[in-house]
Amino acid sequence: MKRILITGVHGQIGSELIEELQNRYGMENVVGVDIKERPSPTSGICEIVDVSHKTGIQNIIEKYNIDTVFHLASLLSVKGEKKPDLAWDVNMNGLKNILDLARDYTMKVFWPSSIAVFGPNSPKKNTPQSTVLDPNTMYGITKVAGELLCNYYFEKFAVDVRSVRYPGIISYKTEPGGGTTDYAVEIFLEAVKKKEYTCFVGPETRLPMMYMTDAIKAALDIMQAEVSQVKIRTSYNLTAVSFSVAELVIEIKKYIPEFTCHYAPDFRQNIANSWPQVIDDSEARQDWNWEHRYDLSSIVKDMLVKLSERLNYV
Ligand code: SER
């Protein structure tokens, strides 16, 4: 990795990944693009580009002599249900543009897939790497098609594209936008601010989750692995912890005893119900030595400390 491009840089993952990459490779070697204006805390090289416009991306690649891309720009599951045409356009054409350019300019690519590739008929417990993929959201459909496209470009054009199926990602710096797992971030914000939260999925809802520090580590670990270690070129199952909302509430109450969670499940409950509860990521652990660092109690502790500092509640 010498000159790195991050698409969707102002999103939940991009805004933290850029800092880590700037620290490791130098400010001048990391370029971020997003469709949105730069929020004030992000420093470094950032430009406004729409990933579904190939020439815009191509110009950036030529201008900065890019050799590695972290292609994060995407609409998540809830936004994708509200705007399915846009989700298809951004998620599919954006990825195809990046893969075409990776072939033409010999770039290495990281692209996140998701637990959303699984659907109602996928096994819910210890969901294996290879199993039924029958998502019923536009987001999940674009992730399954995207995985197959990545594998195709690897097989056919030797594009070195690497991918993980991220679970829900918990973080305190930038809020996620438009996902089903957003409740696992909102709950912390509301617990600190109001000591109360109304959750849009029920207490028994259990999904695989991961702390942002681990999500960034996974992206860097798989990108730094030897070519021979990356044996799956669709996307690797990846996980850290799985917990129900009720279990999360118990953990938060250890620090904020007066915290109360109410439940008002809406259409997002159906999306959550179609996803796995616990994923088997043993192939990532075997092939490129994936290891997570944060479990539920360390996530909750760190989130509450960092959010309280950020929101000046200490
Ligand atoms: N966090 C995503 C979502 O909820 C899943 O990959 O849509």
PDB file of C-alpha atoms and ligand atoms in Angstrom:
ATOM      1  CA  MET A   1       0.000   0.000   0.000  1.00  0.00           C
ATOM      2  CA  LYS A   2       1.588   3.271  -1.085  1.00  0.00           C
ATOM      3  CA  ARG A   3      -1.097   5.633  -2.346  1.00  0.00           C
ATOM      4  CA  ILE A   4      -4.457   4.751  -0.855  1.00  0.00           C
ATOM      5  CA  LEU A   5      -7.986   5.765  -1.856  1.00  0.00           C
ATOM      6  CA  ILE A   6     -10.946   5.436   0.533  1.00  0.00           C
ATOM      7  CA  THR A   7     -14.428   5.836  -0.953  1.00  0.00           C
ATOM      8  CA  GLY A   8     -17.294   6.724   1.388  1.00  0.00           C
ATOM      9  CA  VAL A   9     -14.655   8.329   3.610  1.00  0.00           C
ATOM     10  CA  HIS A  10     -17.096  10.347   5.707  1.00  0.00           C
ATOM     11  CA  GLY A  11     -19.167   7.297   6.656  1.00  0.00           C
ATOM     12  CA  GLN A  12     -19.011   5.301   9.892  1.00  0.00           C
ATOM     13  CA  ILE A  13     -16.016   3.147   8.884  1.00  0.00           C
ATOM     14  CA  GLY A  14     -14.296   5.552   6.480  1.00  0.00           C
ATOM     15  CA  SER A  15     -14.000   8.371   8.997  1.00  0.00           C
ATOM     16  CA  GLU A  16     -12.001   6.126  11.364  1.00  0.00           C
ATOM     17  CA  LEU A  17     -10.104   4.132   8.740  1.00  0.00           C
ATOM     18  CA  ILE A  18      -8.683   7.326   7.207  1.00  0.00           C
ATOM     19  CA  GLU A  19      -7.087   8.313  10.527  1.00  0.00           C
ATOM     20  CA  GLU A  20      -5.482   4.885  10.970  1.00  0.00           C
ATOM     21  CA  LEU A  21      -4.164   4.852   7.402  1.00  0.00           C
ATOM     22  CA  GLN A  22      -2.881   8.441   7.686  1.00  0.00           C
ATOM     23  CA  ASN A  23      -1.000   7.459  10.865  1.00  0.00           C
ATOM     24  CA  ARG A  24       0.545   4.415   9.208  1.00  0.00           C
ATOM     25  CA  TYR A  25       1.270   5.703   5.701  1.00  0.00           C
ATOM     26  CA  GLY A  26       1.372   9.514   6.032  1.00  0.00           C
ATOM     27  CA  MET A  27      -1.256  12.197   5.423  1.00  0.00           C
ATOM     28  CA  GLU A  28      -0.093  12.806   1.876  1.00  0.00           C
ATOM     29  CA  ASN A  29      -0.546   9.151   0.876  1.00  0.00           C
ATOM     30  CA  VAL A  30      -4.219   8.756   1.781  1.00  0.00           C
ATOM     31  CA  VAL A  31      -7.005  10.234  -0.327  1.00  0.00           C
ATOM     32  CA  GLY A  32     -10.647  10.196   0.731  1.00  0.00           C
ATOM     33  CA  VAL A  33     -13.656  10.676  -1.523  1.00  0.00           C
ATOM     34  CA  ASP A  34     -17.301  10.971  -0.607  1.00  0.00           C
ATOM     35  CA  ILE A  35     -20.497  12.279  -2.145  1.00  0.00           C
ATOM     36  CA  LYS A  36     -20.919  14.518   0.929  1.00  0.00           C
ATOM     37  CA  GLU A  37     -19.007  17.594   2.093  1.00  0.00           C
ATOM     38  CA  ARG A  38     -16.220  16.987   4.582  1.00  0.00           C
ATOM     39  CA  PRO A  39     -17.366  17.157   8.218  1.00  0.00           C
ATOM     40  CA  SER A  40     -15.028  19.410  10.191  1.00  0.00           C
ATOM     41  CA  PRO A  41     -12.990  16.821  12.193  1.00  0.00           C
ATOM     42  CA  THR A  42     -11.599  15.022   9.112  1.00  0.00           C
ATOM     43  CA  SER A  43      -8.263  16.350   7.928  1.00  0.00           C
ATOM     44  CA  GLY A  44      -6.143  15.337   4.954  1.00  0.00           C
ATOM     45  CA  ILE A  45      -6.879  15.051   1.255  1.00  0.00           C
ATOM     46  CA  CYS A  46     -10.631  14.718   0.606  1.00  0.00           C
ATOM     47  CA  GLU A  47     -12.571  15.280  -2.600  1.00  0.00           C
ATOM     48  CA  ILE A  48     -16.235  15.065  -3.546  1.00  0.00           C
ATOM     49  CA  VAL A  49     -16.824  12.231  -6.036  1.00  0.00           C
ATOM     50  CA  ASP A  50     -19.794   9.974  -6.796  1.00  0.00           C
ATOM     51  CA  VAL A  51     -18.583   6.348  -7.115  1.00  0.00           C
ATOM     52  CA  SER A  52     -21.259   5.587  -9.671  1.00  0.00           C
ATOM     53  CA  HIS A  53     -19.512   8.043 -12.050  1.00  0.00           C
ATOM     54  CA  LYS A  54     -16.527   6.152 -13.376  1.00  0.00           C
ATOM     55  CA  THR A  55     -14.609   9.066 -14.875  1.00  0.00           C
ATOM     56  CA  GLY A  56     -14.728  10.971 -11.578  1.00  0.00           C
ATOM     57  CA  ILE A  57     -13.035   8.052  -9.807  1.00  0.00           C
ATOM     58  CA  GLN A  58     -10.631   7.489 -12.687  1.00  0.00           C
ATOM     59  CA  ASN A  59      -9.492  11.125 -12.497  1.00  0.00           C
ATOM     60  CA  ILE A  60      -8.694  10.717  -8.792  1.00  0.00           C
ATOM     61  CA  ILE A  61      -6.776   7.487  -9.418  1.00  0.00           C
ATOM     62  CA  GLU A  62      -4.653   9.179 -12.071  1.00  0.00           C
ATOM     63  CA  LYS A  63      -4.218  12.431 -10.159  1.00  0.00           C
ATOM     64  CA  TYR A  64      -2.925  10.717  -7.006  1.00  0.00           C
ATOM     65  CA  ASN A  65      -1.363   7.607  -8.575  1.00  0.00           C
ATOM     66  CA  ILE A  66      -3.507   5.279  -6.430  1.00  0.00           C
ATOM     67  CA  ASP A  67      -2.476   1.628  -5.942  1.00  0.00           C
ATOM     68  CA  THR A  68      -4.877   0.509  -3.177  1.00  0.00           C
ATOM     69  CA  VAL A  69      -8.589   1.168  -2.721  1.00  0.00           C
ATOM     70  CA  PHE A  70     -10.813   0.698   0.325  1.00  0.00           C
ATOM     71  CA  HIS A  71     -14.171   0.876  -1.402  1.00  0.00           C
ATOM     72  CA  LEU A  72     -16.633   1.647   1.389  1.00  0.00           C
ATOM     73  CA  ALA A  73     -19.246   3.814  -0.369  1.00  0.00           C
ATOM     74  CA  SER A  74     -22.596   2.046  -0.068  1.00  0.00           C
ATOM     75  CA  LEU A  75     -26.242   2.425   0.956  1.00  0.00           C
ATOM     76  CA  LEU A  76     -27.035   0.219   3.978  1.00  0.00           C
ATOM     77  CA  SER A  77     -30.052  -2.045   4.510  1.00  0.00           C
ATOM     78  CA  VAL A  78     -32.687   0.430   5.719  1.00  0.00           C
ATOM     79  CA  LYS A  79     -31.836   3.178   3.234  1.00  0.00           C
ATOM     80  CA  GLY A  80     -31.678   0.513   0.550  1.00  0.00           C
ATOM     81  CA  GLU A  81     -35.283  -0.508   1.262  1.00  0.00           C
ATOM     82  CA  LYS A  82     -36.365   3.134   0.999  1.00  0.00           C
ATOM     83  CA  LYS A  83     -34.364   3.808  -2.165  1.00  0.00           C
ATOM     84  CA  PRO A  84     -33.828   0.468  -3.933  1.00  0.00           C
ATOM     85  CA  ASP A  85     -32.918   1.989  -7.316  1.00  0.00           C
ATOM     86  CA  LEU A  86     -30.286   4.223  -5.767  1.00  0.00           C
ATOM     87  CA  ALA A  87     -28.957   1.299  -3.681  1.00  0.00           C
ATOM     88  CA  TRP A  88     -28.553  -0.807  -6.818  1.00  0.00           C
ATOM     89  CA  ASP A  89     -26.856   2.037  -8.662  1.00  0.00           C
ATOM     90  CA  VAL A  90     -24.406   3.027  -5.918  1.00  0.00           C
ATOM     91  CA  ASN A  91     -23.686  -0.460  -4.578  1.00  0.00           C
ATOM     92  CA  MET A  92     -23.432  -2.356  -7.876  1.00  0.00           C
ATOM     93  CA  ASN A  93     -22.217   0.208 -10.398  1.00  0.00           C
ATOM     94  CA  GLY A  94     -19.907   1.764  -7.802  1.00  0.00           C
ATOM     95  CA  LEU A  95     -18.281  -1.619  -7.167  1.00  0.00           C
ATOM     96  CA  LYS A  96     -18.065  -2.508 -10.852  1.00  0.00           C
ATOM     97  CA  ASN A  97     -16.404   0.845 -11.587  1.00  0.00           C
ATOM     98  CA  ILE A  98     -13.815   0.203  -8.878  1.00  0.00           C
ATOM     99  CA  LEU A  99     -13.158  -3.358 -10.087  1.00  0.00           C
ATOM    100  CA  ASP A 100     -12.805  -2.216 -13.723  1.00  0.00           C
ATOM    101  CA  LEU A 101     -10.360   0.493 -12.664  1.00  0.00           C
ATOM    102  CA  ALA A 102      -8.504  -1.982 -10.398  1.00  0.00           C
ATOM    103  CA  ARG A 103      -8.030  -4.227 -13.434  1.00  0.00           C
ATOM    104  CA  ASP A 104      -6.924  -1.347 -15.672  1.00  0.00           C
ATOM    105  CA  TYR A 105      -4.602   0.364 -13.144  1.00  0.00           C
ATOM    106  CA  THR A 106      -3.485  -2.769 -11.230  1.00  0.00           C
ATOM    107  CA  MET A 107      -4.869  -1.730  -7.843  1.00  0.00           C
ATOM    108  CA  LYS A 108      -5.505  -3.883  -4.776  1.00  0.00           C
ATOM    109  CA  VAL A 109      -9.055  -3.563  -3.407  1.00  0.00           C
ATOM    110  CA  PHE A 110     -10.789  -4.005  -0.050  1.00  0.00           C
ATOM    111  CA  TRP A 111     -14.569  -4.155  -0.267  1.00  0.00           C
ATOM    112  CA  PRO A 112     -16.837  -4.918   2.682  1.00  0.00           C
ATOM    113  CA  SER A 113     -19.656  -7.401   2.319  1.00  0.00           C
ATOM    114  CA  SER A 114     -22.094  -7.992   5.172  1.00  0.00           C
ATOM    115  CA  ILE A 115     -24.138 -10.406   7.250  1.00  0.00           C
ATOM    116  CA  ALA A 116     -26.948  -9.091   5.020  1.00  0.00           C
ATOM    117  CA  VAL A 117     -25.933 -11.661   2.370  1.00  0.00           C
ATOM    118  CA  PHE A 118     -27.786 -14.223   4.473  1.00  0.00           C
ATOM    119  CA  GLY A 119     -31.553 -14.551   4.367  1.00  0.00           C
ATOM    120  CA  PRO A 120     -34.558 -16.316   5.868  1.00  0.00           C
ATOM    121  CA  ASN A 121     -33.354 -19.789   4.841  1.00  0.00           C
ATOM    122  CA  SER A 122     -29.728 -19.397   5.919  1.00  0.00           C
ATOM    123  CA  PRO A 123     -28.939 -21.207   9.200  1.00  0.00           C
ATOM    124  CA  LYS A 124     -29.251 -18.736  12.094  1.00  0.00           C
ATOM    125  CA  LYS A 125     -26.740 -20.332  14.468  1.00  0.00           C
ATOM    126  CA  ASN A 126     -23.062 -20.822  13.603  1.00  0.00           C
ATOM    127  CA  THR A 127     -23.884 -19.771  10.058  1.00  0.00           C
ATOM    128  CA  PRO A 128     -21.230 -21.437   7.906  1.00  0.00           C
ATOM    129  CA  GLN A 129     -19.037 -19.738   5.315  1.00  0.00           C
ATOM    130  CA  SER A 130     -20.739 -21.581   2.472  1.00  0.00           C
ATOM    131  CA  THR A 131     -24.477 -21.878   2.822  1.00  0.00           C
ATOM    132  CA  VAL A 132     -27.801 -20.658   1.436  1.00  0.00           C
ATOM    133  CA  LEU A 133     -27.617 -16.963   0.481  1.00  0.00           C
ATOM    134  CA  ASP A 134     -31.185 -15.759  -0.080  1.00  0.00           C
ATOM    135  CA  PRO A 135     -31.319 -12.148   1.198  1.00  0.00           C
ATOM    136  CA  ASN A 136     -34.627 -10.338   0.961  1.00  0.00           C
ATOM    137  CA  THR A 137     -33.287  -6.765   1.116  1.00  0.00           C
ATOM    138  CA  MET A 138     -31.912  -4.784  -1.815  1.00  0.00           C
ATOM    139  CA  TYR A 139     -28.770  -4.183   0.254  1.00  0.00           C
ATOM    140  CA  GLY A 140     -28.267  -7.933   0.780  1.00  0.00           C
ATOM    141  CA  ILE A 141     -28.908  -8.633  -2.892  1.00  0.00           C
ATOM    142  CA  THR A 142     -26.237  -6.103  -3.915  1.00  0.00           C
ATOM    143  CA  LYS A 143     -23.810  -7.687  -1.438  1.00  0.00           C
ATOM    144  CA  VAL A 144     -24.347 -11.225  -2.805  1.00  0.00           C
ATOM    145  CA  ALA A 145     -24.009 -10.004  -6.396  1.00  0.00           C
ATOM    146  CA  GLY A 146     -21.000  -7.907  -5.345  1.00  0.00           C
ATOM    147  CA  GLU A 147     -19.276 -10.924  -3.786  1.00  0.00           C
ATOM    148  CA  LEU A 148     -19.727 -12.890  -6.993  1.00  0.00           C
ATOM    149  CA  LEU A 149     -18.443  -9.942  -9.027  1.00  0.00           C
ATOM    150  CA  CYS A 150     -15.313  -9.717  -6.849  1.00  0.00           C
ATOM    151  CA  ASN A 151     -14.647 -13.428  -7.304  1.00  0.00           C
ATOM    152  CA  TYR A 152     -15.188 -13.065 -11.055  1.00  0.00           C
ATOM    153  CA  TYR A 153     -12.671 -10.207 -11.365  1.00  0.00           C
ATOM    154  CA  PHE A 154     -10.165 -12.207  -9.312  1.00  0.00           C
ATOM    155  CA  GLU A 155     -10.570 -15.355 -11.445  1.00  0.00           C
ATOM    156  CA  LYS A 156     -10.861 -13.667 -14.815  1.00  0.00           C
ATOM    157  CA  PHE A 157      -8.602 -10.603 -14.512  1.00  0.00           C
ATOM    158  CA  ALA A 158      -6.419 -11.445 -11.471  1.00  0.00           C
ATOM    159  CA  VAL A 159      -7.718  -8.401  -9.572  1.00  0.00           C
ATOM    160  CA  ASP A 160      -6.451  -8.727  -5.992  1.00  0.00           C
ATOM    161  CA  VAL A 161      -9.755  -7.982  -4.271  1.00  0.00           C
ATOM    162  CA  ARG A 162     -10.306  -8.979  -0.636  1.00  0.00           C
ATOM    163  CA  SER A 163     -13.496  -8.891   1.379  1.00  0.00           C
ATOM    164  CA  VAL A 164     -15.106  -9.640   4.731  1.00  0.00           C
ATOM    165  CA  ARG A 165     -18.765  -9.978   5.676  1.00  0.00           C
ATOM    166  CA  TYR A 166     -18.966  -7.359   8.419  1.00  0.00           C
ATOM    167  CA  PRO A 167     -21.432  -7.825  11.259  1.00  0.00           C
ATOM    168  CA  GLY A 168     -23.044  -4.746  12.879  1.00  0.00           C
ATOM    169  CA  ILE A 169     -20.311  -2.257  13.760  1.00  0.00           C
ATOM    170  CA  ILE A 170     -20.351  -0.327  17.038  1.00  0.00           C
ATOM    171  CA  SER A 171     -18.507   2.991  17.245  1.00  0.00           C
ATOM    172  CA  TYR A 172     -18.665   6.401  18.893  1.00  0.00           C
ATOM    173  CA  LYS A 173     -16.991   8.805  16.442  1.00  0.00           C
ATOM    174  CA  THR A 174     -19.346   8.790  13.447  1.00  0.00           C
ATOM    175  CA  GLU A 175     -22.861   7.434  13.661  1.00  0.00           C
ATOM    176  CA  PRO A 176     -23.906   4.816  11.140  1.00  0.00           C
ATOM    177  CA  GLY A 177     -26.551   5.893   8.666  1.00  0.00           C
ATOM    178  CA  GLY A 178     -29.477   3.821   7.522  1.00  0.00           C
ATOM    179  CA  GLY A 179     -28.633   0.337   8.780  1.00  0.00           C
ATOM    180  CA  THR A 180     -30.603  -2.247  10.734  1.00  0.00           C
ATOM    181  CA  THR A 181     -27.832  -2.656  13.303  1.00  0.00           C
ATOM    182  CA  ASP A 182     -27.867   1.108  14.046  1.00  0.00           C
ATOM    183  CA  TYR A 183     -29.786   0.396  17.280  1.00  0.00           C
ATOM    184  CA  ALA A 184     -26.584  -1.001  18.785  1.00  0.00           C
ATOM    185  CA  VAL A 185     -25.004   2.450  18.439  1.00  0.00           C
ATOM    186  CA  GLU A 186     -28.073   4.625  19.137  1.00  0.00           C
ATOM    187  CA  ILE A 187     -28.673   2.836  22.434  1.00  0.00           C
ATOM    188  CA  PHE A 188     -25.332   4.107  23.803  1.00  0.00           C
ATOM    189  CA  LEU A 189     -25.924   7.680  22.687  1.00  0.00           C
ATOM    190  CA  GLU A 190     -29.377   7.773  24.263  1.00  0.00           C
ATOM    191  CA  ALA A 191     -28.212   5.992  27.416  1.00  0.00           C
ATOM    192  CA  VAL A 192     -25.585   8.687  27.964  1.00  0.00           C
ATOM    193  CA  LYS A 193     -27.785  11.626  26.930  1.00  0.00           C
ATOM    194  CA  LYS A 194     -31.271  10.664  28.205  1.00  0.00           C
ATOM    195  CA  LYS A 195     -30.899   7.433  30.240  1.00  0.00           C
ATOM    196  CA  GLU A 196     -33.693   6.083  28.071  1.00  0.00           C
ATOM    197  CA  TYR A 197     -33.974   4.499  24.623  1.00  0.00           C
ATOM    198  CA  THR A 198     -36.794   3.161  22.481  1.00  0.00           C
ATOM    199  CA  CYS A 199     -35.420   0.298  20.430  1.00  0.00           C
ATOM    200  CA  PHE A 200     -36.807  -0.497  16.966  1.00  0.00           C
ATOM    201  CA  VAL A 201     -36.191  -4.236  17.411  1.00  0.00           C
ATOM    202  CA  GLY A 202     -37.367  -6.437  20.285  1.00  0.00           C
ATOM    203  CA  PRO A 203     -35.328  -7.467  23.368  1.00  0.00           C
ATOM    204  CA  GLU A 204     -34.583 -10.997  22.134  1.00  0.00           C
ATOM    205  CA  THR A 205     -33.100  -9.818  18.825  1.00  0.00           C
ATOM    206  CA  ARG A 206     -29.598 -11.243  18.610  1.00  0.00           C
ATOM    207  CA  LEU A 207     -27.157 -10.278  15.862  1.00  0.00           C
ATOM    208  CA  PRO A 208     -23.403 -10.604  15.322  1.00  0.00           C
ATOM    209  CA  MET A 209     -21.551  -7.375  16.210  1.00  0.00           C
ATOM    210  CA  MET A 210     -18.036  -5.938  16.331  1.00  0.00           C
ATOM    211  CA  TYR A 211     -16.276  -2.904  17.797  1.00  0.00           C
ATOM    212  CA  MET A 212     -14.870  -0.418  15.287  1.00  0.00           C
ATOM    213  CA  THR A 213     -11.285  -1.040  16.444  1.00  0.00           C
ATOM    214  CA  ASP A 214     -11.710  -4.676  15.413  1.00  0.00           C
ATOM    215  CA  ALA A 215     -13.465  -3.768  12.145  1.00  0.00           C
ATOM    216  CA  ILE A 216     -10.487  -1.590  11.136  1.00  0.00           C
ATOM    217  CA  LYS A 217      -8.074  -4.299  12.262  1.00  0.00           C
ATOM    218  CA  ALA A 218      -9.864  -6.874  10.079  1.00  0.00           C
ATOM    219  CA  ALA A 219      -9.651  -4.647   6.990  1.00  0.00           C
ATOM    220  CA  LEU A 220      -5.923  -4.052   7.539  1.00  0.00           C
ATOM    221  CA  ASP A 221      -5.189  -7.689   8.471  1.00  0.00           C
ATOM    222  CA  ILE A 222      -6.768  -9.116   5.321  1.00  0.00           C
ATOM    223  CA  MET A 223      -5.122  -6.466   3.135  1.00  0.00           C
ATOM    224  CA  GLN A 224      -1.715  -7.242   4.631  1.00  0.00           C
ATOM    225  CA  ALA A 225      -2.074 -11.033   4.390  1.00  0.00           C
ATOM    226  CA  GLU A 226       0.024 -12.888   1.819  1.00  0.00           C
ATOM    227  CA  VAL A 227      -1.809 -13.587  -1.445  1.00  0.00           C
ATOM    228  CA  SER A 228      -1.654 -17.324  -0.706  1.00  0.00           C
ATOM    229  CA  GLN A 229      -3.450 -16.825   2.647  1.00  0.00           C
ATOM    230  CA  VAL A 230      -6.522 -15.261   1.038  1.00  0.00           C
ATOM    231  CA  LYS A 231      -8.272 -18.381  -0.161  1.00  0.00           C
ATOM    232  CA  ILE A 232     -11.809 -17.021  -0.417  1.00  0.00           C
ATOM    233  CA  ARG A 233     -12.347 -14.312  -3.019  1.00  0.00           C
ATOM    234  CA  THR A 234     -16.064 -13.841  -2.571  1.00  0.00           C
ATOM    235  CA  SER A 235     -16.014 -12.711   1.078  1.00  0.00           C
ATOM    236  CA  TYR A 236     -15.021 -14.140   4.466  1.00  0.00           C
ATOM    237  CA  ASN A 237     -17.477 -14.615   7.331  1.00  0.00           C
ATOM    238  CA  LEU A 238     -16.265 -12.363  10.146  1.00  0.00           C
ATOM    239  CA  THR A 239     -17.468 -11.835  13.691  1.00  0.00           C
ATOM    240  CA  ALA A 240     -16.522 -10.833  17.206  1.00  0.00           C
ATOM    241  CA  VAL A 241     -19.552 -11.120  19.511  1.00  0.00           C
ATOM    242  CA  SER A 242     -23.266 -11.877  19.378  1.00  0.00           C
ATOM    243  CA  PHE A 243     -25.687 -10.499  21.948  1.00  0.00           C
ATOM    244  CA  SER A 244     -29.381  -9.777  22.321  1.00  0.00           C
ATOM    245  CA  VAL A 245     -30.642  -6.253  23.017  1.00  0.00           C
ATOM    246  CA  ALA A 246     -31.712  -7.433  26.501  1.00  0.00           C
ATOM    247  CA  GLU A 247     -28.149  -8.613  27.205  1.00  0.00           C
ATOM    248  CA  LEU A 248     -26.772  -5.287  25.996  1.00  0.00           C
ATOM    249  CA  VAL A 249     -29.168  -3.416  28.287  1.00  0.00           C
ATOM    250  CA  ILE A 250     -27.996  -5.455  31.315  1.00  0.00           C
ATOM    251  CA  GLU A 251     -24.378  -4.562  30.488  1.00  0.00           C
ATOM    252  CA  ILE A 252     -25.145  -0.836  30.070  1.00  0.00           C
ATOM    253  CA  LYS A 253     -27.056  -0.813  33.376  1.00  0.00           C
ATOM    254  CA  LYS A 254     -23.867  -1.869  35.167  1.00  0.00           C
ATOM    255  CA  TYR A 255     -22.600   1.661  34.434  1.00  0.00           C
ATOM    256  CA  ILE A 256     -25.922   3.569  34.200  1.00  0.00           C
ATOM    257  CA  PRO A 257     -28.311   1.770  36.615  1.00  0.00           C
ATOM    258  CA  GLU A 258     -31.231   4.125  35.903  1.00  0.00           C
ATOM    259  CA  PHE A 259     -31.106   3.366  32.151  1.00  0.00           C
ATOM    260  CA  THR A 260     -34.416   2.098  30.735  1.00  0.00           C
ATOM    261  CA  CYS A 261     -34.976   0.548  27.321  1.00  0.00           C
ATOM    262  CA  HIS A 262     -38.448   0.509  25.733  1.00  0.00           C
ATOM    263  CA  TYR A 263     -39.276  -1.519  22.672  1.00  0.00           C
ATOM    264  CA  ALA A 264     -41.258  -0.493  19.572  1.00  0.00           C
ATOM    265  CA  PRO A 265     -40.312  -2.954  16.823  1.00  0.00           C
ATOM    266  CA  ASP A 266     -40.962  -1.722  13.280  1.00  0.00           C
ATOM    267  CA  PHE A 267     -40.180  -3.021   9.766  1.00  0.00           C
ATOM    268  CA  ARG A 268     -36.511  -3.276  10.713  1.00  0.00           C
ATOM    269  CA  GLN A 269     -37.387  -6.233  12.978  1.00  0.00           C
ATOM    270  CA  ASN A 270     -38.110  -8.314   9.858  1.00  0.00           C
ATOM    271  CA  ILE A 271     -34.726  -7.455   8.399  1.00  0.00           C
ATOM    272  CA  ALA A 272     -32.980  -8.371  11.661  1.00  0.00           C
ATOM    273  CA  ASN A 273     -34.942 -11.643  11.847  1.00  0.00           C
ATOM    274  CA  SER A 274     -33.699 -12.640   8.396  1.00  0.00           C
ATOM    275  CA  TRP A 275     -30.017 -12.365   9.445  1.00  0.00           C
ATOM    276  CA  PRO A 276     -27.861 -14.846  11.402  1.00  0.00           C
ATOM    277  CA  GLN A 277     -27.626 -14.694  15.183  1.00  0.00           C
ATOM    278  CA  VAL A 278     -24.165 -16.195  15.452  1.00  0.00           C
ATOM    279  CA  ILE A 279     -21.698 -16.591  12.588  1.00  0.00           C
ATOM    280  CA  ASP A 280     -18.909 -19.123  12.130  1.00  0.00           C
ATOM    281  CA  ASP A 281     -15.806 -17.201  11.024  1.00  0.00           C
ATOM    282  CA  SER A 282     -13.307 -20.029  11.532  1.00  0.00           C
ATOM    283  CA  GLU A 283     -11.988 -19.773   7.953  1.00  0.00           C
ATOM    284  CA  ALA A 284     -10.896 -16.159   8.478  1.00  0.00           C
ATOM    285  CA  ARG A 285      -9.256 -17.251  11.753  1.00  0.00           C
ATOM    286  CA  GLN A 286      -7.428 -20.133  10.020  1.00  0.00           C
ATOM    287  CA  ASP A 287      -6.485 -18.519   6.708  1.00  0.00           C
ATOM    288  CA  TRP A 288      -5.211 -15.077   7.758  1.00  0.00           C
ATOM    289  CA  ASN A 289      -5.188 -15.410  11.562  1.00  0.00           C
ATOM    290  CA  TRP A 290      -8.211 -13.223  12.271  1.00  0.00           C
ATOM    291  CA  GLU A 291      -8.620 -12.469  15.989  1.00  0.00           C
ATOM    292  CA  HIS A 292     -10.976  -9.973  17.586  1.00  0.00           C
ATOM    293  CA  ARG A 293      -9.936  -8.019  20.680  1.00  0.00           C
ATOM    294  CA  TYR A 294     -13.197  -6.600  22.067  1.00  0.00           C
ATOM    295  CA  ASP A 295     -15.978  -8.634  23.720  1.00  0.00           C
ATOM    296  CA  LEU A 296     -19.335  -7.288  24.936  1.00  0.00           C
ATOM    297  CA  SER A 297     -18.104  -6.002  28.298  1.00  0.00           C
ATOM    298  CA  SER A 298     -15.048  -4.238  26.859  1.00  0.00           C
ATOM    299  CA  ILE A 299     -17.147  -2.703  24.053  1.00  0.00           C
ATOM    300  CA  VAL A 300     -19.710  -1.335  26.516  1.00  0.00           C
ATOM    301  CA  LYS A 301     -17.071   0.048  28.873  1.00  0.00           C
ATOM    302  CA  ASP A 302     -15.116   1.793  26.099  1.00  0.00           C
ATOM    303  CA  MET A 303     -18.242   3.139  24.359  1.00  0.00           C
ATOM    304  CA  LEU A 304     -19.613   4.690  27.544  1.00  0.00           C
ATOM    305  CA  VAL A 305     -16.289   6.243  28.559  1.00  0.00           C
ATOM    306  CA  LYS A 306     -15.558   7.674  25.085  1.00  0.00           C
ATOM    307  CA  LEU A 307     -19.115   8.886  24.416  1.00  0.00           C
ATOM    308  CA  SER A 308     -19.355  10.564  27.830  1.00  0.00           C
ATOM    309  CA  GLU A 309     -16.095  12.396  27.071  1.00  0.00           C
ATOM    310  CA  ARG A 310     -17.259  13.367  23.583  1.00  0.00           C
ATOM    311  CA  LEU A 311     -20.646  14.585  24.757  1.00  0.00           C
ATOM    312  CA  ASN A 312     -19.174  16.287  27.855  1.00  0.00           C
ATOM    313  CA  TYR A 313     -21.183  14.170  30.291  1.00  0.00           C
ATOM    314  CA  VAL A 314     -18.251  13.646  32.641  1.00  0.00           C
TER     315      VAL A 314
HETATM  316  N1  SER B   1     -24.837  -2.693   9.426  1.00  0.00           N
HETATM  317  C1  SER B   1     -25.493  -3.098   8.205  1.00  0.00           C
HETATM  318  C2  SER B   1     -26.929  -2.761   8.230  1.00  0.00           C
HETATM  319  O1  SER B   1     -27.492  -2.814   9.291  1.00  0.00           O
HETATM  320  C3  SER B   1     -25.320  -4.564   7.987  1.00  0.00           C
HETATM  321  O2  SER B   1     -24.165  -4.775   7.262  1.00  0.00           O
HETATM  322  O3  SER B   1     -27.496  -2.506   7.223  1.00  0.00           O
END
